[in-house]
CSV table of N, CA, C and O in Angstrom, one decimal:
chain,number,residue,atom,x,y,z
A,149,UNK,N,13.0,116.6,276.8
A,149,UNK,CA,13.5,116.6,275.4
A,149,UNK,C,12.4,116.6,274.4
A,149,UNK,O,11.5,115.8,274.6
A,150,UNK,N,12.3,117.5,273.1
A,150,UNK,CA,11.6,117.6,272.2
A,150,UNK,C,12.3,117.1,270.7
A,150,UNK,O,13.3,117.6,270.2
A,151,UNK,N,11.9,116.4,270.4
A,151,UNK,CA,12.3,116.2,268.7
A,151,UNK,C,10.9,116.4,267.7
A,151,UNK,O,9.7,116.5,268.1
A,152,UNK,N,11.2,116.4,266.5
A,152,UNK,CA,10.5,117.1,265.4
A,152,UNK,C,10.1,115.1,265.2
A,152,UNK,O,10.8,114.3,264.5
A,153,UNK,N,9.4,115.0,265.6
A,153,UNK,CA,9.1,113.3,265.3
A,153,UNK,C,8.2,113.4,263.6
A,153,UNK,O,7.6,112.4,263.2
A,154,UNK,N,8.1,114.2,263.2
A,154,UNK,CA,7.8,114.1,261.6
A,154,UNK,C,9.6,114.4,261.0
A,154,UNK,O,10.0,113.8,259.9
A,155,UNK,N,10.2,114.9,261.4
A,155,UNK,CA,11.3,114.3,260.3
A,155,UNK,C,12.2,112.9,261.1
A,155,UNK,O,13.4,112.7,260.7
A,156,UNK,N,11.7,112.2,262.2
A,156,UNK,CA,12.5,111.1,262.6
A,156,UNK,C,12.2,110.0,262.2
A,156,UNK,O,13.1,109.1,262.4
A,157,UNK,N,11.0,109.7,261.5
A,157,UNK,CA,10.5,108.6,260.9
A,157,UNK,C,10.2,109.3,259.2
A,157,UNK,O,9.8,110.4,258.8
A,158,UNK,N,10.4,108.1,258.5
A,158,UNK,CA,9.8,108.3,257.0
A,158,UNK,C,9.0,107.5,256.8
A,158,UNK,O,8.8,107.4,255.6
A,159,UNK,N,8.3,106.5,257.4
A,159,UNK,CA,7.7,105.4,257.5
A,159,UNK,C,6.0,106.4,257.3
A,159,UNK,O,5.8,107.4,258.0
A,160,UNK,N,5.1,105.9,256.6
A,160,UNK,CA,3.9,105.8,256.9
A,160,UNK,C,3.2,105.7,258.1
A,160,UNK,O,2.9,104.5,258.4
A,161,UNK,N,2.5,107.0,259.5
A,161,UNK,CA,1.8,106.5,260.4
A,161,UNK,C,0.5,107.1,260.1
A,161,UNK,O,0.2,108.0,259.3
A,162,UNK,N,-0.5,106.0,261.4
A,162,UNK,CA,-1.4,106.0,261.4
A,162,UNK,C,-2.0,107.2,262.4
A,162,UNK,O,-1.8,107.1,263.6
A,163,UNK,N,-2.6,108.2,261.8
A,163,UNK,CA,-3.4,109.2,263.0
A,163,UNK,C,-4.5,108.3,263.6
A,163,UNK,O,-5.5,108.1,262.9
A,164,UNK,N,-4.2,107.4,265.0
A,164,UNK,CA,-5.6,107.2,265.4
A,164,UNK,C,-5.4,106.6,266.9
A,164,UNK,O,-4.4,105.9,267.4
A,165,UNK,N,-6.7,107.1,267.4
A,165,UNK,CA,-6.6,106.9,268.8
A,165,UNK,C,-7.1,106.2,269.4
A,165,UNK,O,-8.3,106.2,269.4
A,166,UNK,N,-6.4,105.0,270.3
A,166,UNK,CA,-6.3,103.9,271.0
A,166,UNK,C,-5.8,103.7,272.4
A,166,UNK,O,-4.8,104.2,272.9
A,167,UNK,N,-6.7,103.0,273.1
A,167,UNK,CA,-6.0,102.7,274.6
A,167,UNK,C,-4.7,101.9,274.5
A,167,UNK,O,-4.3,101.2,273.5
A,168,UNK,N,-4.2,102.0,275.4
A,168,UNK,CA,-3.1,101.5,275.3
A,168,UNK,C,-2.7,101.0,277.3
A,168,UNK,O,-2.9,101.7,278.3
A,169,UNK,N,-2.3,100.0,277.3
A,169,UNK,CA,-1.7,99.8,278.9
A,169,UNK,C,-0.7,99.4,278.3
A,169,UNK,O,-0.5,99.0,277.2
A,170,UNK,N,0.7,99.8,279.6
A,170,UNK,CA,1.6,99.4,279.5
A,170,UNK,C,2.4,99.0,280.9
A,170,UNK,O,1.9,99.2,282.0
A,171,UNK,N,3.4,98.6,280.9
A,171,UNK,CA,4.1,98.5,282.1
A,171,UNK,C,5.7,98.5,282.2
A,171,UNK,O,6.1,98.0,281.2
A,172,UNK,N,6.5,98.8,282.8
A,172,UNK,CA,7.8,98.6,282.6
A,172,UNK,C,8.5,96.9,281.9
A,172,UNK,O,7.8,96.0,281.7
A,173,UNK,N,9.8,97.0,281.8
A,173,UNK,CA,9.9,95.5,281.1
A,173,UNK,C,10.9,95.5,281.4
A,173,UNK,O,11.7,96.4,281.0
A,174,UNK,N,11.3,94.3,282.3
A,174,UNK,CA,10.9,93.4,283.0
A,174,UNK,C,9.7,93.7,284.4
A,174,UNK,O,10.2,94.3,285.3
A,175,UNK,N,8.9,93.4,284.4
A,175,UNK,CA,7.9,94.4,285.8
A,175,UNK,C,9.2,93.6,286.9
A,175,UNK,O,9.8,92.7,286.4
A,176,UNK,N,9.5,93.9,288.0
A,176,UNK,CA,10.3,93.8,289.0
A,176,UNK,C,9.9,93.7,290.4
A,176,UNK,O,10.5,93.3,291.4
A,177,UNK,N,8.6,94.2,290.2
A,177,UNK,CA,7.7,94.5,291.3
A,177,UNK,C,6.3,94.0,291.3
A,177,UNK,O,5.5,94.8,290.8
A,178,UNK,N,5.8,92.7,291.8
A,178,UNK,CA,4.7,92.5,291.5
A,178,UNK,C,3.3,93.5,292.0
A,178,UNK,O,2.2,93.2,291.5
A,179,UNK,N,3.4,94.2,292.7
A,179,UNK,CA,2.4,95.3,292.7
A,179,UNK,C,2.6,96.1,291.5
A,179,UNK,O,1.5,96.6,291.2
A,180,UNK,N,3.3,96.4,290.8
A,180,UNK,CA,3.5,97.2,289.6
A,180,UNK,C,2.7,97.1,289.3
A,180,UNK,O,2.6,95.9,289.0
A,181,UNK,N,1.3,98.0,289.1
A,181,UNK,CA,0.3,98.0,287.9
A,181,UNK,C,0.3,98.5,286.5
A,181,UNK,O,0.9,99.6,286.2
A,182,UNK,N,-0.3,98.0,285.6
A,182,UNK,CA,0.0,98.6,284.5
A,182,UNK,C,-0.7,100.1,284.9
A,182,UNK,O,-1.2,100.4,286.0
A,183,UNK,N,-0.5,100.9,283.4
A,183,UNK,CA,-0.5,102.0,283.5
A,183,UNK,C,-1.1,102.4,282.2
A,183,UNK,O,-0.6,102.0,281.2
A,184,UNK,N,-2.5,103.5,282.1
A,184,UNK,CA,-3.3,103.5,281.0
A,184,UNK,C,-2.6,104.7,280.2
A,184,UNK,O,-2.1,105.6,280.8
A,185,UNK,N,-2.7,104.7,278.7
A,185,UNK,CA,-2.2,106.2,278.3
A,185,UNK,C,-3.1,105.8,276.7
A,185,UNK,O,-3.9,104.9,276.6
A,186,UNK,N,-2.8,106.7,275.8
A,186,UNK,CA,-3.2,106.5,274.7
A,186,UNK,C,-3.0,106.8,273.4
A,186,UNK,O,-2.7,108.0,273.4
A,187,UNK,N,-2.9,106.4,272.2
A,187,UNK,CA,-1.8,106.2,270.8
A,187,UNK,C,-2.2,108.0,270.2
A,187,UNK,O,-3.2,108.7,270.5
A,188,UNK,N,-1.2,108.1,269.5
A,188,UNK,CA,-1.5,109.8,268.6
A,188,UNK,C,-1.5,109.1,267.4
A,188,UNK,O,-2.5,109.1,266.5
A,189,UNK,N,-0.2,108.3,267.2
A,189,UNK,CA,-0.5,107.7,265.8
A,189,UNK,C,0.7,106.2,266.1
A,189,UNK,O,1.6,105.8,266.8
A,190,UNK,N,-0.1,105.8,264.9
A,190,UNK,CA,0.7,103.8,265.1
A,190,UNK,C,1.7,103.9,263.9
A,190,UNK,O,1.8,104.9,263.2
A,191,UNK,N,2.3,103.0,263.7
A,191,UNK,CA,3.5,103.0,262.6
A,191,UNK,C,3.8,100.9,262.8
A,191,UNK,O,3.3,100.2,263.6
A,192,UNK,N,4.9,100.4,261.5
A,192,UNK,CA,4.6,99.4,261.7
A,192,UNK,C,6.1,99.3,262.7
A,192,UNK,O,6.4,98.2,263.1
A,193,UNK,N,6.9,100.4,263.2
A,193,UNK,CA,7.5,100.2,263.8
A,193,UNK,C,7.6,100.8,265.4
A,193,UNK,O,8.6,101.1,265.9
A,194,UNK,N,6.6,100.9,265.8
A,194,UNK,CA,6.0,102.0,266.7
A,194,UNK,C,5.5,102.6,267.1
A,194,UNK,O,4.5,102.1,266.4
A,195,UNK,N,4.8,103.7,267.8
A,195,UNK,CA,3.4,104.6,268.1
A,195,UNK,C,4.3,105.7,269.1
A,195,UNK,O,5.4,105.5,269.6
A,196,UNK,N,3.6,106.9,269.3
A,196,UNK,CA,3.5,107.9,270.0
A,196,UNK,C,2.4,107.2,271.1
A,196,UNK,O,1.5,106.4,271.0
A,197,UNK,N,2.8,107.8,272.2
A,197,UNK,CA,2.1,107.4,273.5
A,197,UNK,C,1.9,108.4,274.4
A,197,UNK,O,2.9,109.0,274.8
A,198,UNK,N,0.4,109.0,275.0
A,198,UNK,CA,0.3,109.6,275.6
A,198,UNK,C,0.4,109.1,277.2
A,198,UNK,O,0.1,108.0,277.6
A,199,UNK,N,1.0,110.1,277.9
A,199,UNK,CA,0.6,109.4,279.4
A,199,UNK,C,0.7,110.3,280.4
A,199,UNK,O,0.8,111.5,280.2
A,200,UNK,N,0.6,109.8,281.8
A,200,UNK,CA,0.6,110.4,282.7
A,200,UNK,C,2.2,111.2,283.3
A,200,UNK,O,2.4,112.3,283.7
A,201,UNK,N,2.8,110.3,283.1
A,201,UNK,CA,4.3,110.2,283.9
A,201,UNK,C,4.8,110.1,282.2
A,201,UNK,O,4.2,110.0,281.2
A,202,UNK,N,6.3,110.4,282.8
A,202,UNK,CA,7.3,110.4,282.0
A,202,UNK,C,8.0,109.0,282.1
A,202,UNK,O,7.7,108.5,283.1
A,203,UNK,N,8.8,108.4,281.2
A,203,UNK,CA,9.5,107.5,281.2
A,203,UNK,C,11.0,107.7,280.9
A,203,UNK,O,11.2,108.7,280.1
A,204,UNK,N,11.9,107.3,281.2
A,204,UNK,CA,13.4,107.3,280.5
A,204,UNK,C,13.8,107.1,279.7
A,204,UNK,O,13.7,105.9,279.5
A,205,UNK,N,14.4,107.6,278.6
A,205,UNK,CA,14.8,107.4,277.5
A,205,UNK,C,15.6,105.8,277.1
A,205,UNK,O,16.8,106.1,277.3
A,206,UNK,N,15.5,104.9,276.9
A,206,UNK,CA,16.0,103.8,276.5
A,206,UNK,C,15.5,102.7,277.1
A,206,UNK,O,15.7,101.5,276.8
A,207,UNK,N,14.4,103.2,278.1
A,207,UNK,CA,13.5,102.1,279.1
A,207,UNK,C,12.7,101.3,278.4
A,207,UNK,O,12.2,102.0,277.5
A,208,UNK,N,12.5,100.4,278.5
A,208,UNK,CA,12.0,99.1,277.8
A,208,UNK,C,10.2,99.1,278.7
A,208,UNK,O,9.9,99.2,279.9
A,209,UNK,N,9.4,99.0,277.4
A,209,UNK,CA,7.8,98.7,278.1
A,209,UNK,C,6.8,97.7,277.7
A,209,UNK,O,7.1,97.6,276.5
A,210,UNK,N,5.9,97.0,277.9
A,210,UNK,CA,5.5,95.9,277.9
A,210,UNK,C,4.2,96.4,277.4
A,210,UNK,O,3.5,96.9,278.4
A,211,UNK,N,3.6,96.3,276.2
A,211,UNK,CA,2.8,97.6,275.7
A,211,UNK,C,1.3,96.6,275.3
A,211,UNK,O,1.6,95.5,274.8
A,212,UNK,N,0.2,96.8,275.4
A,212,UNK,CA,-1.0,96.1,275.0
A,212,UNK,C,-1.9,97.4,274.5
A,212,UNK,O,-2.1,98.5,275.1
A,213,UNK,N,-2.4,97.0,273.1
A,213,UNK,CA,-3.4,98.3,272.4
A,213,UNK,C,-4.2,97.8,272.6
A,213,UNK,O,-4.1,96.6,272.7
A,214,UNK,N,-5.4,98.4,272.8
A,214,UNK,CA,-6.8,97.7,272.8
A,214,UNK,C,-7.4,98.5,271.3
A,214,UNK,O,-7.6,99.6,271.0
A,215,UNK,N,-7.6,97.5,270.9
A,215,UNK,CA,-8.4,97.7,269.3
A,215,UNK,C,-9.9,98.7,269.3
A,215,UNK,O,-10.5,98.9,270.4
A,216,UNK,N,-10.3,99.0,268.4
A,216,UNK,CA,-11.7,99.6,268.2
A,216,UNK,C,-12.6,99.2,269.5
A,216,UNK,O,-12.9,99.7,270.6
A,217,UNK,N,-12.9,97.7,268.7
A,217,UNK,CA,-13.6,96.8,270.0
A,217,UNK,C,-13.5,96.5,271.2
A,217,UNK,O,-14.3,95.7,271.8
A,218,UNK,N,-12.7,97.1,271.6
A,218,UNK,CA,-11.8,96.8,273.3
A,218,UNK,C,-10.9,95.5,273.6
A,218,UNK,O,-10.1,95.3,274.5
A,219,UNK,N,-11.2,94.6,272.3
A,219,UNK,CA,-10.1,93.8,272.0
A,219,UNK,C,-8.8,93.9,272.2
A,219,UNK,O,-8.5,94.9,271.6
A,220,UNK,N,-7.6,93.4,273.0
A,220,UNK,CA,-6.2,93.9,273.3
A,220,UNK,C,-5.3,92.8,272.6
A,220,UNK,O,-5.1,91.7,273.0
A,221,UNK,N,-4.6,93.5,271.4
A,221,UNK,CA,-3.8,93.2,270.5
A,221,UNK,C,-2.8,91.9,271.5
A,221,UNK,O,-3.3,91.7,272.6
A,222,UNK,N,-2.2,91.6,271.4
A,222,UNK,CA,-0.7,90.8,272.6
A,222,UNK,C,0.4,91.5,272.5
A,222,UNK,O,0.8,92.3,271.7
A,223,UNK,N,0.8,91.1,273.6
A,223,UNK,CA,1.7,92.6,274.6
A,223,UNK,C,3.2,92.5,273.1
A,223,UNK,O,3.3,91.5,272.4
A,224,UNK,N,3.8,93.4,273.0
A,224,UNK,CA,5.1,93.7,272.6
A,224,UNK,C,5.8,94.4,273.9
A,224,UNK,O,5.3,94.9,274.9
A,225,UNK,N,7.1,94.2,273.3
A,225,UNK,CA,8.4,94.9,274.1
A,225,UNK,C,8.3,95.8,273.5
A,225,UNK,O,7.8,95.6,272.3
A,226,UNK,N,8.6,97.1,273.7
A,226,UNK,CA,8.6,99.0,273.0
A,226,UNK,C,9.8,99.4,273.9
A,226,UNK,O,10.0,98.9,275.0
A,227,UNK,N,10.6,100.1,273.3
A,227,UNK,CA,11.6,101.3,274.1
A,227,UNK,C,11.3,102.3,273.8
A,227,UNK,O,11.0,102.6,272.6
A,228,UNK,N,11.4,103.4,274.9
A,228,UNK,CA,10.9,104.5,275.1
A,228,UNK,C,12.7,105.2,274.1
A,228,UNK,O,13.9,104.8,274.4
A,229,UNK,N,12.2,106.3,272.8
A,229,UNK,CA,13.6,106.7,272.3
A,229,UNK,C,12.9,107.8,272.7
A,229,UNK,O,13.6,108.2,273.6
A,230,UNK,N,11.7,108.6,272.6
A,230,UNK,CA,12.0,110.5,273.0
A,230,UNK,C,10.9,110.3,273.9
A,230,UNK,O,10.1,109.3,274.0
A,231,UNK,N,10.8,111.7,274.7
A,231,UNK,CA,9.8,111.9,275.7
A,231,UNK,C,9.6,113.6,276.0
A,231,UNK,O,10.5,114.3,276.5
A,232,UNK,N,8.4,114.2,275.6
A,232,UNK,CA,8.7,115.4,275.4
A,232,UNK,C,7.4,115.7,276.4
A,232,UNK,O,6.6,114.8,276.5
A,233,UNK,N,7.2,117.1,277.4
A,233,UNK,CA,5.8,117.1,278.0
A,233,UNK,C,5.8,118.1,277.6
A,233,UNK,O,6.6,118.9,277.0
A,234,UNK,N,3.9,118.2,278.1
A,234,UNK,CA,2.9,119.0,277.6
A,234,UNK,C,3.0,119.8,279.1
A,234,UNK,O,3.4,119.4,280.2
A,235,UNK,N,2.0,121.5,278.5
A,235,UNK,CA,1.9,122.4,279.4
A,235,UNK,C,0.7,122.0,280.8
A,235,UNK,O,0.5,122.5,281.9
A,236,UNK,N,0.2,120.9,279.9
A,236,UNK,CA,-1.1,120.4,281.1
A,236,UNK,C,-0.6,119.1,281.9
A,236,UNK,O,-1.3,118.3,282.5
A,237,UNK,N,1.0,119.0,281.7
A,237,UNK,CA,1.2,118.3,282.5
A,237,UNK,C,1.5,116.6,282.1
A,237,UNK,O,2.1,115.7,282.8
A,238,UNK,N,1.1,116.5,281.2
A,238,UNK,CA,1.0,114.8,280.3
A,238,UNK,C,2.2,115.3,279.6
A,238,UNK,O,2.8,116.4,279.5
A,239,UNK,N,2.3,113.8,279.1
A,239,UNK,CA,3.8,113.5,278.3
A,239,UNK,C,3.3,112.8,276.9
A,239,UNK,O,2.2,112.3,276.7
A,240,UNK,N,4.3,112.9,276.1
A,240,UNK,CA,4.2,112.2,274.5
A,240,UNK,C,5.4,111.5,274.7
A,240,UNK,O,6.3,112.2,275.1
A,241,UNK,N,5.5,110.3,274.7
A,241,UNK,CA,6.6,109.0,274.6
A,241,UNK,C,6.5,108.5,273.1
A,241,UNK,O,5.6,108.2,272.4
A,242,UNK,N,8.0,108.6,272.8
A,242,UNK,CA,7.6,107.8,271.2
A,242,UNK,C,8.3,106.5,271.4
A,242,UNK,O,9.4,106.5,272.0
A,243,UNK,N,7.6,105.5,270.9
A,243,UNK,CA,8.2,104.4,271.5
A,243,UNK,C,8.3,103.5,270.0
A,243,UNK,O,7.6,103.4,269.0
A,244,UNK,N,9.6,102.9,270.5
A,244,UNK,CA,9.8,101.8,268.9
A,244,UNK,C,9.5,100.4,269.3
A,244,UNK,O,9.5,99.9,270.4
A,245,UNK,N,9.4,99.7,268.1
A,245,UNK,CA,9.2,98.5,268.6
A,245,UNK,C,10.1,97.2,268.6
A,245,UNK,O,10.7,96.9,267.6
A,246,UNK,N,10.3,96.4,269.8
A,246,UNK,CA,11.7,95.9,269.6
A,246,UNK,C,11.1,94.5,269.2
A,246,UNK,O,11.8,93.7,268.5
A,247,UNK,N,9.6,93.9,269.8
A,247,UNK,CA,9.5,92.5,270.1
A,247,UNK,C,9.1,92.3,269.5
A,247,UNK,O,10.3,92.1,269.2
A,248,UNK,N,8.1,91.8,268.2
A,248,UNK,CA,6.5,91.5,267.7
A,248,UNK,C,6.3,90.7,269.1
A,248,UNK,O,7.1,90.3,269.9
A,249,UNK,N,5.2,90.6,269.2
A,249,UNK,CA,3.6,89.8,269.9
A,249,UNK,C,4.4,88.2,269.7
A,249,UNK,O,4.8,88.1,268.6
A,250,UNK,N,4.6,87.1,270.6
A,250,UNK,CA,4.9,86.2,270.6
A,250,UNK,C,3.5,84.7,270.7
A,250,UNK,O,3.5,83.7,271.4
A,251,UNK,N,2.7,85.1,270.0
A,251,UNK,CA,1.6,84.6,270.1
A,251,UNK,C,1.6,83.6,268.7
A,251,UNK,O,1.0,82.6,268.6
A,252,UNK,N,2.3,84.1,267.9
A,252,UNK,CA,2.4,82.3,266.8
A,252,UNK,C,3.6,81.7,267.2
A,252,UNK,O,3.9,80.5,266.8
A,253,UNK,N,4.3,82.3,267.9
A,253,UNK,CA,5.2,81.4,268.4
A,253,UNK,C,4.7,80.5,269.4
A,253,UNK,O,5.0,79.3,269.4
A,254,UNK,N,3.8,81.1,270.3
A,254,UNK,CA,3.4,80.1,271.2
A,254,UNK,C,2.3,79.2,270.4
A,254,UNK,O,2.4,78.0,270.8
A,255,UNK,N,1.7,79.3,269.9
A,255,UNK,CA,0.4,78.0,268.5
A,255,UNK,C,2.0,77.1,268.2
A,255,UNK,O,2.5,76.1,268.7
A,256,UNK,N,2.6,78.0,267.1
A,256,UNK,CA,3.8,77.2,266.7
A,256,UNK,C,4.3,75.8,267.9
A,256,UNK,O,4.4,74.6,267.8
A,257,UNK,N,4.4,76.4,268.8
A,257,UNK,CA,5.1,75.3,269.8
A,257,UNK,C,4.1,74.2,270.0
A,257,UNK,O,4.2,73.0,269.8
A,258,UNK,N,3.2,74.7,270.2
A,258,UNK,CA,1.7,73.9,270.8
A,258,UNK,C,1.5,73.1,269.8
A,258,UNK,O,1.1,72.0,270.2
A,259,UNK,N,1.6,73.3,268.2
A,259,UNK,CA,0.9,72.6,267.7
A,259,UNK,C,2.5,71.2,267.6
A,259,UNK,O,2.3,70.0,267.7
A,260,UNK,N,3.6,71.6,267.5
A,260,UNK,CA,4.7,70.9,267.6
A,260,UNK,C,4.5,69.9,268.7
A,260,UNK,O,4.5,68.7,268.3
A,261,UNK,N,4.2,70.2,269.9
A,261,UNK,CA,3.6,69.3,271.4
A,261,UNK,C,3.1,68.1,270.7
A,261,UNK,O,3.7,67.0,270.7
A,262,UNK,N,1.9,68.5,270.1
A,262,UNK,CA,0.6,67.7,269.9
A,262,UNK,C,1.3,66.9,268.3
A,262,UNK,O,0.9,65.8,267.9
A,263,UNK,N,2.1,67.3,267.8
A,263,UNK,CA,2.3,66.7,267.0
A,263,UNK,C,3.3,65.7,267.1
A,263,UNK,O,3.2,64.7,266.3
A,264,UNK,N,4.5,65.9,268.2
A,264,UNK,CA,5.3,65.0,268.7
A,264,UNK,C,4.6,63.8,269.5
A,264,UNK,O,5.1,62.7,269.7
A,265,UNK,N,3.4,64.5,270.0
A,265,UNK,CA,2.1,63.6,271.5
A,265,UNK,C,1.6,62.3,270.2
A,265,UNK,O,1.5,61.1,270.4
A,266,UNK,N,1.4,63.2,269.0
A,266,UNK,CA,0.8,61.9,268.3
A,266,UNK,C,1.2,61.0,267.4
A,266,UNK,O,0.4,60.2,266.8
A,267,UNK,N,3.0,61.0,267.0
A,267,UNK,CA,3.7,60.4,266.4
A,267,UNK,C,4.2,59.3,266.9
A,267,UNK,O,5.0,58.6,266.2
């Protein structure tokens, strides 16, 4: 399936290219390895994703960018909405984003711990 992904968003994206691992969501299989691909462009609700394989349209993925630095952002949940391939064989997944990164939630709780530990 092909869509015109410039008239499916009106949002502002970013042209820029990033690693990206990802993995299915829920992984089900503990041998499941993640799987490397990489961004066309970011948005604040999602990215284009290049990859090897195709994914299913509505499939849920467990997504980590690695920054400039090789730094890796914290994982979000993404759903795969289109999936279109190339003649060389790779795929463009456009994926939205369903989770933010749950990393102030986890400080949030922690500092809650320590504040209940010292009351």
């Amino acid at each position: 399936m092909t869509i015109d992904s410039q008239s499916a968003r009106c949002e502002p994206r970013e042209e820029v290219l990033r690693i990206v691992e990802y993995t299915r969501f829920p992984r089900l299989a503990p041998e499941a390895r993640p799987q490397l691909g990489f961004t066309r462009d970011l948005s604040p609700s999602g990215l284009c994703l290049g990859a090897d394989t195709a994914e299913p349209i509505g499939s849920l993925l467990r997504v980590t960018v690695r920054e400039i630095d090789g730094r890796a952002t914290p994982a979000s949940v993404q759903r795969v909405v289109w999936c279109s391939s190339e003649r060389d064989g790779r795929f463009w997944l456009g994926l939205e984003l369903l989770a933010e990164p749950q990393e102030h939630m986890r400080r949030a709780s922690g500092e809650a711990r320590r504040n209940a530990a010292n009351a």
